[in-house]
Amino acid sequence: MYFTDRGIEELADRRGEETLTFEGLADAMRAFVDVHPEFEVAVERLATWLARPDDDPDL
């Protein structure tokens, strides 16, 4: 298990029953980058990866 899996597991445990749109996710990611601009590149890469799943042969 990667260290980041702990946060992912907490997210699934706490919010896993909720419904979220991609627009809602995009808003949350923008808000996160506003507070933590040092993570802008990582968030941008994640957003691009989520937007283009067909480009990844492992999916």
mmCIF file of C-alpha atoms in Angstrom:
data_model
loop_
_atom_site.group_PDB
_atom_site.id
_atom_site.type_symbol
_atom_site.label_atom_id
_atom_site.label_comp_id
_atom_site.label_asym_id
_atom_site.label_seq_id
_atom_site.Cartn_x
_atom_site.Cartn_y
_atom_site.Cartn_z
ATOM 1 C CA MET A 1 0.000 0.000 0.000
ATOM 2 C CA TYR A 2 1.310 3.406 -0.938
ATOM 3 C CA PHE A 3 1.214 6.209 1.618
ATOM 4 C CA THR A 4 -1.324 8.018 -0.586
ATOM 5 C CA ASP A 5 -3.649 5.020 -0.364
ATOM 6 C CA ARG A 6 -4.438 6.040 3.220
ATOM 7 C CA GLY A 7 -6.040 9.253 2.001
ATOM 8 C CA ILE A 8 -7.851 7.432 -0.777
ATOM 9 C CA GLU A 9 -9.192 4.880 1.696
ATOM 10 C CA GLU A 10 -10.332 7.661 4.041
ATOM 11 C CA LEU A 11 -12.110 9.353 1.132
ATOM 12 C CA ALA A 12 -13.882 6.119 0.215
ATOM 13 C CA ASP A 13 -14.839 5.446 3.842
ATOM 14 C CA ARG A 14 -16.113 8.934 4.616
ATOM 15 C CA ARG A 15 -17.671 9.963 1.291
ATOM 16 C CA GLY A 16 -18.074 6.716 -0.635
ATOM 17 C CA GLU A 17 -21.865 6.747 -0.490
ATOM 18 C CA GLU A 18 -22.131 10.252 -1.971
ATOM 19 C CA THR A 19 -22.658 11.082 -5.628
ATOM 20 C CA LEU A 20 -20.230 13.510 -7.228
ATOM 21 C CA THR A 21 -20.250 15.016 -10.688
ATOM 22 C CA PHE A 22 -17.083 15.734 -12.601
ATOM 23 C CA GLU A 23 -18.017 19.420 -12.404
ATOM 24 C CA GLY A 24 -18.135 19.097 -8.614
ATOM 25 C CA LEU A 25 -14.800 17.319 -8.621
ATOM 26 C CA ALA A 26 -13.302 20.032 -10.848
ATOM 27 C CA ASP A 27 -14.559 22.712 -8.439
ATOM 28 C CA ALA A 28 -13.034 20.879 -5.472
ATOM 29 C CA MET A 29 -9.720 20.495 -7.312
ATOM 30 C CA ARG A 30 -9.691 24.233 -8.172
ATOM 31 C CA ALA A 31 -10.386 25.109 -4.535
ATOM 32 C CA PHE A 32 -7.598 22.784 -3.393
ATOM 33 C CA VAL A 33 -5.084 24.407 -5.772
ATOM 34 C CA ASP A 34 -6.192 27.870 -4.599
ATOM 35 C CA VAL A 35 -5.249 26.879 -1.039
ATOM 36 C CA HIS A 36 -2.228 24.730 -2.003
ATOM 37 C CA PRO A 37 -0.700 26.209 -5.170
ATOM 38 C CA GLU A 38 2.416 24.061 -4.755
ATOM 39 C CA PHE A 39 0.315 21.067 -5.862
ATOM 40 C CA GLU A 40 -0.919 22.686 -9.068
ATOM 41 C CA VAL A 41 1.184 20.456 -11.349
ATOM 42 C CA ALA A 42 0.095 17.238 -9.623
ATOM 43 C CA VAL A 43 -3.578 18.232 -9.679
ATOM 44 C CA GLU A 44 -3.313 19.228 -13.341
ATOM 45 C CA ARG A 45 -1.753 15.858 -14.196
ATOM 46 C CA LEU A 46 -4.474 14.005 -12.303
ATOM 47 C CA ALA A 47 -7.197 16.015 -14.038
ATOM 48 C CA THR A 48 -5.667 15.323 -17.450
ATOM 49 C CA TRP A 49 -5.368 11.619 -16.643
ATOM 50 C CA LEU A 50 -9.010 11.470 -15.520
ATOM 51 C CA ALA A 51 -10.130 13.327 -18.639
ATOM 52 C CA ARG A 52 -8.363 10.961 -21.040
ATOM 53 C CA PRO A 53 -8.776 7.376 -19.792
ATOM 54 C CA ASP A 54 -8.754 5.975 -23.335
ATOM 55 C CA ASP A 55 -5.187 7.185 -23.788
ATOM 56 C CA ASP A 56 -3.931 4.844 -21.030
ATOM 57 C CA PRO A 57 -3.423 1.275 -22.289
ATOM 58 C CA ASP A 58 -3.515 -0.060 -18.699
ATOM 59 C CA LEU A 59 -7.168 0.928 -18.205
#
